[in-house]
Coordinates of C-alpha atoms in Angstrom, one line a residue:
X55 CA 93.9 -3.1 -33.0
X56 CA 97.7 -1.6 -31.6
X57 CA 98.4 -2.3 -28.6
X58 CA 98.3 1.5 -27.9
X59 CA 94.2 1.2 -28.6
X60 CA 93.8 -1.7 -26.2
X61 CA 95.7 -0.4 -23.3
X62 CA 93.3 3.5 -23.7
X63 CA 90.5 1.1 -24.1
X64 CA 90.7 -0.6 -20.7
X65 CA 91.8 2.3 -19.5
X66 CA 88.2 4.0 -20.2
X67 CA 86.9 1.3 -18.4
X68 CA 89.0 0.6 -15.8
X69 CA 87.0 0.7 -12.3
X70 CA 87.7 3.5 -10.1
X71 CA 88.6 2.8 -6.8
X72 CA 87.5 4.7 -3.5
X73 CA 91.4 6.3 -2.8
X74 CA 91.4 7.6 -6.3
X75 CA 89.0 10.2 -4.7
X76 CA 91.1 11.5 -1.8
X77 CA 92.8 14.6 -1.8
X78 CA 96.1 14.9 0.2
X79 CA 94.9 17.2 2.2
X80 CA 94.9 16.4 6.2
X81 CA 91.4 15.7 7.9
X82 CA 90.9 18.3 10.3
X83 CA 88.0 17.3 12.2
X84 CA 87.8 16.2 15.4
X85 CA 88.8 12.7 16.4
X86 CA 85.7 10.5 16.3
X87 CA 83.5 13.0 14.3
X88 CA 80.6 11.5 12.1
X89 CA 81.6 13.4 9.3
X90 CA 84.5 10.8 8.8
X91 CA 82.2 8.2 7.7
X92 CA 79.9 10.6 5.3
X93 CA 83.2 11.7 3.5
X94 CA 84.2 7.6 3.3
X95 CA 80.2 7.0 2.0
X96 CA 80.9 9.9 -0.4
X97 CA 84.2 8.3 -1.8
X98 CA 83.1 4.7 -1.7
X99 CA 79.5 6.1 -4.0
X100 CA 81.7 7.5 -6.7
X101 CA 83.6 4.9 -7.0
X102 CA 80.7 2.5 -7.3
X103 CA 79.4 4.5 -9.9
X104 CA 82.5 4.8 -11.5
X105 CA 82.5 8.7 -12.3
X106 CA 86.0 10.2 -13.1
X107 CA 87.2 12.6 -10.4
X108 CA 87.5 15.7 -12.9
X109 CA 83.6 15.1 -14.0
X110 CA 82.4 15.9 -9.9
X111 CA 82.1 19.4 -8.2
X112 CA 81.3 19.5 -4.2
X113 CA 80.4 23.2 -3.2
X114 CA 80.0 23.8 0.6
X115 CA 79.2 26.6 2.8
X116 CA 79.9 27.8 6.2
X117 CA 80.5 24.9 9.1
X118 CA 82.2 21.9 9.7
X119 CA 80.7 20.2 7.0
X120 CA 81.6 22.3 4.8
X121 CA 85.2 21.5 4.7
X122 CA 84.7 18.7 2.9
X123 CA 85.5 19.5 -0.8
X124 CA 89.0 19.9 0.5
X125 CA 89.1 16.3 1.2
X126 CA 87.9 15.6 -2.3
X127 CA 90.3 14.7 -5.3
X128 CA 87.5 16.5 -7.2
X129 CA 86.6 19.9 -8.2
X130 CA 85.9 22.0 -5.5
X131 CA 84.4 25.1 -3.8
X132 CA 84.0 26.5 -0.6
X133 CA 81.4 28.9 -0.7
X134 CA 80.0 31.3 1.9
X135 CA 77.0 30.9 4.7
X136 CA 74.0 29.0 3.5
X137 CA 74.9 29.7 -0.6
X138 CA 76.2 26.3 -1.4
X139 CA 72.8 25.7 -3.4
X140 CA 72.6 28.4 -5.1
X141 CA 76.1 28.9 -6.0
X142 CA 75.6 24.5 -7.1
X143 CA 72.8 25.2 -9.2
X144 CA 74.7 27.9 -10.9
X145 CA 77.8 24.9 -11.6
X146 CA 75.5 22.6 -13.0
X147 CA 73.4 25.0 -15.1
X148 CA 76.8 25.9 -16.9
X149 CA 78.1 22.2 -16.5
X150 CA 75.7 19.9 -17.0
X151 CA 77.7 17.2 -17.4
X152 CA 78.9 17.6 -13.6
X153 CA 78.3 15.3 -10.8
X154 CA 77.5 17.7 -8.5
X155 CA 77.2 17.4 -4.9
X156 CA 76.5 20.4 -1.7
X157 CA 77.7 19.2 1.5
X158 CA 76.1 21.1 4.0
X159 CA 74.8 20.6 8.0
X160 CA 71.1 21.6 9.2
X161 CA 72.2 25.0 10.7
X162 CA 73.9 26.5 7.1
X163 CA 71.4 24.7 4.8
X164 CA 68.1 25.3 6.8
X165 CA 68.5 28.6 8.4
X166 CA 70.5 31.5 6.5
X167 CA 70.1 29.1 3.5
X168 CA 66.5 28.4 4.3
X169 CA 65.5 30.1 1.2
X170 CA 68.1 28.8 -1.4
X171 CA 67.2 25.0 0.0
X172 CA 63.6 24.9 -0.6
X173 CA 63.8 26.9 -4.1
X174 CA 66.7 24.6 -5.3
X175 CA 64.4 21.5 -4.1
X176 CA 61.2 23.4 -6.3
X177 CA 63.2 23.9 -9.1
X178 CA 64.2 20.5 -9.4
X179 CA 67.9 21.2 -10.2
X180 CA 69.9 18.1 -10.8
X181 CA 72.4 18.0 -8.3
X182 CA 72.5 15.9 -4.7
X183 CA 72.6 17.3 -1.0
X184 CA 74.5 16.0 1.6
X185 CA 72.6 17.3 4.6
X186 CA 75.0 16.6 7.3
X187 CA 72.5 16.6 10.6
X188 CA 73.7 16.8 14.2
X189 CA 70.9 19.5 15.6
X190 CA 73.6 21.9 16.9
X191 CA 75.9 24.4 15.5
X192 CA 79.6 22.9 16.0
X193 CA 81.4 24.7 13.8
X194 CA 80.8 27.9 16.2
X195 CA 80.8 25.7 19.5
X196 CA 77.4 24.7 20.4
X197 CA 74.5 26.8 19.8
X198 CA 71.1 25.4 18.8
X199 CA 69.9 25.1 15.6
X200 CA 66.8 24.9 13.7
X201 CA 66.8 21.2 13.8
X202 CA 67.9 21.3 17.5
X203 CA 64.6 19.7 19.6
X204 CA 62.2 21.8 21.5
X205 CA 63.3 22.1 25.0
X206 CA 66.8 21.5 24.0
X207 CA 69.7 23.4 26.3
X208 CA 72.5 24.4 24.9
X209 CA 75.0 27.7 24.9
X210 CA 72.6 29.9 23.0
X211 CA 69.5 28.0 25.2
X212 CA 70.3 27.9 28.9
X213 CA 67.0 27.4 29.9
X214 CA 65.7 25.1 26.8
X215 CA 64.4 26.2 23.5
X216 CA 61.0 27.6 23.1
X217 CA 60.5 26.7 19.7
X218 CA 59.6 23.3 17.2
X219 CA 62.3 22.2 14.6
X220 CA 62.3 22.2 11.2
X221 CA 62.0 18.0 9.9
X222 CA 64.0 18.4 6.8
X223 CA 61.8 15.7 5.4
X224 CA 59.0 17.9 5.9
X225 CA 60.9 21.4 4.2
X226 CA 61.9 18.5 1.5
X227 CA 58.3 17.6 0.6
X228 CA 56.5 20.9 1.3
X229 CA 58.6 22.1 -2.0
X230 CA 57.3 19.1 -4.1
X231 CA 60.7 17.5 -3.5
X232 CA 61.4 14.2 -5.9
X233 CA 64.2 12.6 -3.9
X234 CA 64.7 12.4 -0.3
X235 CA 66.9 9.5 1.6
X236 CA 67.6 9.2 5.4
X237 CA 70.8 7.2 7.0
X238 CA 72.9 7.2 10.1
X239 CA 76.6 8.2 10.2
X240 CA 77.9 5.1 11.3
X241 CA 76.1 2.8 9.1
X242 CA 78.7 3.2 5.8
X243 CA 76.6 0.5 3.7
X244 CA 73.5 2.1 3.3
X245 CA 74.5 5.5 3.2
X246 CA 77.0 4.4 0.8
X247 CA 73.9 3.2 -1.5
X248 CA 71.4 6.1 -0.8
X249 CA 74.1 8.3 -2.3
X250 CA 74.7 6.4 -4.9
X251 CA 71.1 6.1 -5.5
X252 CA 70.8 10.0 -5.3
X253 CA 74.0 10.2 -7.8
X254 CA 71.7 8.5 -10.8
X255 CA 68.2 10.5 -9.6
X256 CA 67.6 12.5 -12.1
X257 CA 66.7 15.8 -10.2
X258 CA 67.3 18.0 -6.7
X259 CA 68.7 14.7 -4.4
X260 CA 68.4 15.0 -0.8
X261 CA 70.5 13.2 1.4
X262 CA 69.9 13.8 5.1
X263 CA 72.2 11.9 7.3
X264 CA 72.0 12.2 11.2
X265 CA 75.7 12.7 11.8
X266 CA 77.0 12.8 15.6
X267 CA 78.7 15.7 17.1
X268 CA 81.3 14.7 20.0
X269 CA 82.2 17.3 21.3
X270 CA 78.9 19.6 21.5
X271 CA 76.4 17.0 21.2
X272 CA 77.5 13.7 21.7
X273 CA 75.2 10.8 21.3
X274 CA 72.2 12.5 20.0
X275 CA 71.0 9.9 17.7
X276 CA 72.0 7.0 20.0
X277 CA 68.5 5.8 20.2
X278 CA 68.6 4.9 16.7
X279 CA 72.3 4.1 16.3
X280 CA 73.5 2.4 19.0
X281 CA 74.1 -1.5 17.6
X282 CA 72.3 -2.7 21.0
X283 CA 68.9 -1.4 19.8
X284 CA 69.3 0.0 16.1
X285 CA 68.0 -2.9 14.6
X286 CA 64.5 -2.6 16.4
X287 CA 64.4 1.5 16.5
X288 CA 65.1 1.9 12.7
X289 CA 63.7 0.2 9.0
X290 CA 65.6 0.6 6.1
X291 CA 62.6 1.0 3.2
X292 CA 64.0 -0.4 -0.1
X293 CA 61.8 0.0 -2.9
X294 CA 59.4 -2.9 -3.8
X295 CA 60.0 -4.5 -0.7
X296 CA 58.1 -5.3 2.4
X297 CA 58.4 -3.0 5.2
X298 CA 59.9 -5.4 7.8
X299 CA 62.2 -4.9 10.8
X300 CA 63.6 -5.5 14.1
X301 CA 66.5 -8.2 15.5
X302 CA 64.0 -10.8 14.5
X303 CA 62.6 -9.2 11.6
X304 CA 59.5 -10.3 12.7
X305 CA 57.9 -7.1 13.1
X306 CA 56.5 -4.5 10.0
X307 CA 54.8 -1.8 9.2
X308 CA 50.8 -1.8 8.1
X309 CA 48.4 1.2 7.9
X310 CA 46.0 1.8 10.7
X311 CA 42.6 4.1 9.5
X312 CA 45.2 7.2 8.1
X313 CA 47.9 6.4 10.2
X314 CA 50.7 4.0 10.3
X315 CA 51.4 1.3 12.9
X316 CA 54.1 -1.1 13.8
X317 CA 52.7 -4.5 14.2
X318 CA 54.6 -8.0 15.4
X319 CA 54.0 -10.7 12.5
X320 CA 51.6 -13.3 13.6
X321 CA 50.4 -11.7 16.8
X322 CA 46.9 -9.6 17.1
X323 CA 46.0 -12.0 14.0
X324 CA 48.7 -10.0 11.9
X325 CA 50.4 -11.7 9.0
X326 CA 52.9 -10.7 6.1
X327 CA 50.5 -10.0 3.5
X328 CA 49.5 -7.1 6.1
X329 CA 52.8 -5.3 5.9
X330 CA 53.3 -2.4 3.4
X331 CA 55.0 -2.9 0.2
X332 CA 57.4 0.1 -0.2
X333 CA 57.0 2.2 -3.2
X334 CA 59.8 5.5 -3.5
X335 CA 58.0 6.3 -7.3
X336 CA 54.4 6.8 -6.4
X337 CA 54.2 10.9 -7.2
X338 CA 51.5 11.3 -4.1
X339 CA 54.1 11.9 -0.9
X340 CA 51.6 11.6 1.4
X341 CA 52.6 8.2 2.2
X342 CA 55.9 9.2 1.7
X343 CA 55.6 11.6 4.4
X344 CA 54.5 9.5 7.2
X345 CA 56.9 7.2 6.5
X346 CA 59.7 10.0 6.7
X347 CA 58.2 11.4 10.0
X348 CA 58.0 7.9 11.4
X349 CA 59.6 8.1 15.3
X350 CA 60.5 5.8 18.2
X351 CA 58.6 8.5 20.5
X352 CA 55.1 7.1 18.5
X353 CA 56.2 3.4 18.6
X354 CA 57.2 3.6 15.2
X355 CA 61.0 2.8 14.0
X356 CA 62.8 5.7 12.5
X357 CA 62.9 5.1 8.3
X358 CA 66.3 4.9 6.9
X359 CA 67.3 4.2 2.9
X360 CA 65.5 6.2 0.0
X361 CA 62.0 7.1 1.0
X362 CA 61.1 9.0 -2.1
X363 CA 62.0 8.6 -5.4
X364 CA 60.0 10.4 -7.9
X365 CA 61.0 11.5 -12.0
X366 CA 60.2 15.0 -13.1
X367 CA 61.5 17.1 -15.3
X368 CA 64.6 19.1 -13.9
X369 CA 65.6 22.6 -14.2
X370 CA 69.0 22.9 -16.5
X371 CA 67.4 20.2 -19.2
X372 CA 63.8 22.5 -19.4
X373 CA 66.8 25.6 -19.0
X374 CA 68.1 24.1 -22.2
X375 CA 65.1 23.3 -24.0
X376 CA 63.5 26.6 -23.8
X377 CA 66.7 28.4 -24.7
X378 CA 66.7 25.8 -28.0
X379 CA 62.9 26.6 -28.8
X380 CA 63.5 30.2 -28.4
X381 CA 66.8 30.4 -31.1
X382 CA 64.3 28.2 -33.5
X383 CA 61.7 31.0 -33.2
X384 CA 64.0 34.1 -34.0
X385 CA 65.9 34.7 -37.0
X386 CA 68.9 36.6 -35.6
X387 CA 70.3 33.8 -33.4
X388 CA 73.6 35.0 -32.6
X389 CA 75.7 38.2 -31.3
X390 CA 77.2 38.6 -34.9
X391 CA 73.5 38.4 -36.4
X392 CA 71.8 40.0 -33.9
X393 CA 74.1 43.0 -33.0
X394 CA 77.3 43.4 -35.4
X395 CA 75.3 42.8 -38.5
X396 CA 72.3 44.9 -37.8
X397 CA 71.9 48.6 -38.4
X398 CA 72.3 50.3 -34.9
X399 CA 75.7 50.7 -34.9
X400 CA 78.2 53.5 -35.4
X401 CA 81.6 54.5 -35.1
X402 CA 83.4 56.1 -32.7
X403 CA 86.2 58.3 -34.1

């Protein structure tokens, strides 16, 4: 073998590292914004799986999320208010060798994009959303949003919101989602590995991480962050693995009648063969569900890492196969055959 052959050959294989997917462009969010860490998360995942930059799209839409793809040594596009799913799903129907990834926040994906969220989660398309959570617009200086808590005051609430949130867990599974992971902004090592998890998911990946606002809603997700107490308000599920947590990891989850309970291990004649055994690739979500929906405000730790894991067919490869089964079926499989070559023509003179 030339030297030539041996130097492309490690080349191939070379590792990637996490700076060889920054763009030069300047960050222009505000100092201290969450969205720091997701964009670090999002690098440090690709280069963990080792994709080359030029086989990756992020698409965005409209907010402070959005700006991300600029940040990205990657292909590229910032789309318009609440279309970054539909206009992804378009990318990887005519790429489907793509990585491809939406960055998005809970205000452009869940309420103008309502609609293209849940049908791009039901058709199963394989590409991965970055739902970017804060439960306020920021982008247009703090209104509510449909993730914003009932009750909540803000510009566009002065008196408190009338109205429940959307749970994007809840939107997730309600269209027979297969993928849906959960992880805080400041903690880069298990985002970091729920994206790289969604990455090899083979189908619609959703990625909801409860990202912190500064300026117009600073410390919303401190109950659950904050180092002092994260460790006993949150449980990161990994699959096949008992559902334990707390400073002491002494404590776990078990199932009480139809409803889940956090216990202390050996206390109230508890003990470690009680706790739950996670499993992300059981197709019923019911389970799945509860463990999503899982809050402080019930006594129950808020569930990080990939709850739901599931393998179903996905939209471009059954795309593909019934465009295949169809050109078997007809004899005239091309524009030549079908249209040039047939007898409804004429000339113009």
């Amino acid at each position: 073998m030339e030297v030539t052959e041996i130097a492309a050959k490690e080349l191939r294989y070379q590792k990637h590292l996490p700076k060889d997917y920054k763009s030069e462009n300047a960050i222009r969010w505000c100092p201290g914004c969450g969205d720091y860490a997701i964009l670090t998360s999002l690098q440090k995942a690709m280069a963990e799986l080792n994709i080359d930059p030029h086989k990756i799209a992020v698409i965005s839409g409209i907010g402070c999320s959005s700006r991300l793809p600029y940040y990205m040594n990657t292909y590229g596009f910032h789309s318009i208010h609440g279309r970054a799913a539909a206009i992804a799903t378009g990318v990887k129907v005519a790429n489907p060798e793509l990585s491809v990834w939406v960055a998005t926040g809970d205000g452009d994906s869940l309420a103008i994009g309502g609609n293209h969220f849940i049908h791009t989660i039901r058709r199963n398309v394989d590409i991965n959303i970055l739902l970017f959570n804060n439960k306020i617009y920021g982008l247009t200086k703090g209104q509510y949003s449909p993730t914003s808590d009932r009750g909540f005051v803000s510009k566009s609430s002065p008196y408190g919101t009338v109205e429940d949130p959307f749970r994007p867990a809840e939107l997730t599974f309600g269209a027979r989602g297969t993928f849906f992971a959960r992880a805080i902004d400041v903690d880069i090592k298990n985002q970091t590995e729920v994206m790289t998890e969604a990455a090899k998911h083979k189908g619609t990946s959703v990625v909801e991480v409860l990202q912190n606002c500064v300026i117009f809603n600073d410390s919303i997700h401190n109950r659950i962050s904050d180092r002092n107490w994260k460790a006993d308000n949150t449980i990161i599920l990994k699959h096949g693995e008992k559902m334990i947590f707390g400073k002491e990891e002494n404590r776990g989850i078990v199932l009480d009648g139809w409803n889940l309970k956090a216990v202390t291990i050996g206390e109230d004649g508890y003990t470690l063969d009680d706790i739950l055994v996670h499993d992300a690739t059981t197709r019923d979500n019911i389970l799945h569900m509860k463990l999503a929906l899982m809050d402080i405000a019930d006594r129950l730790p808020v569930a990080l890492g990939v709850i739901r894991s599931v393998k179903e067919p996905t939209y471009e490869k059954e795309y593909e196969r019934q465009i295949e089964e169809v050109q078997m079926m007809t004899p005239k499989r091309s524009f030549t055959e079908f249209l040039l070559n047939s007898p409804n023509i004429w000339e113009v003179k």
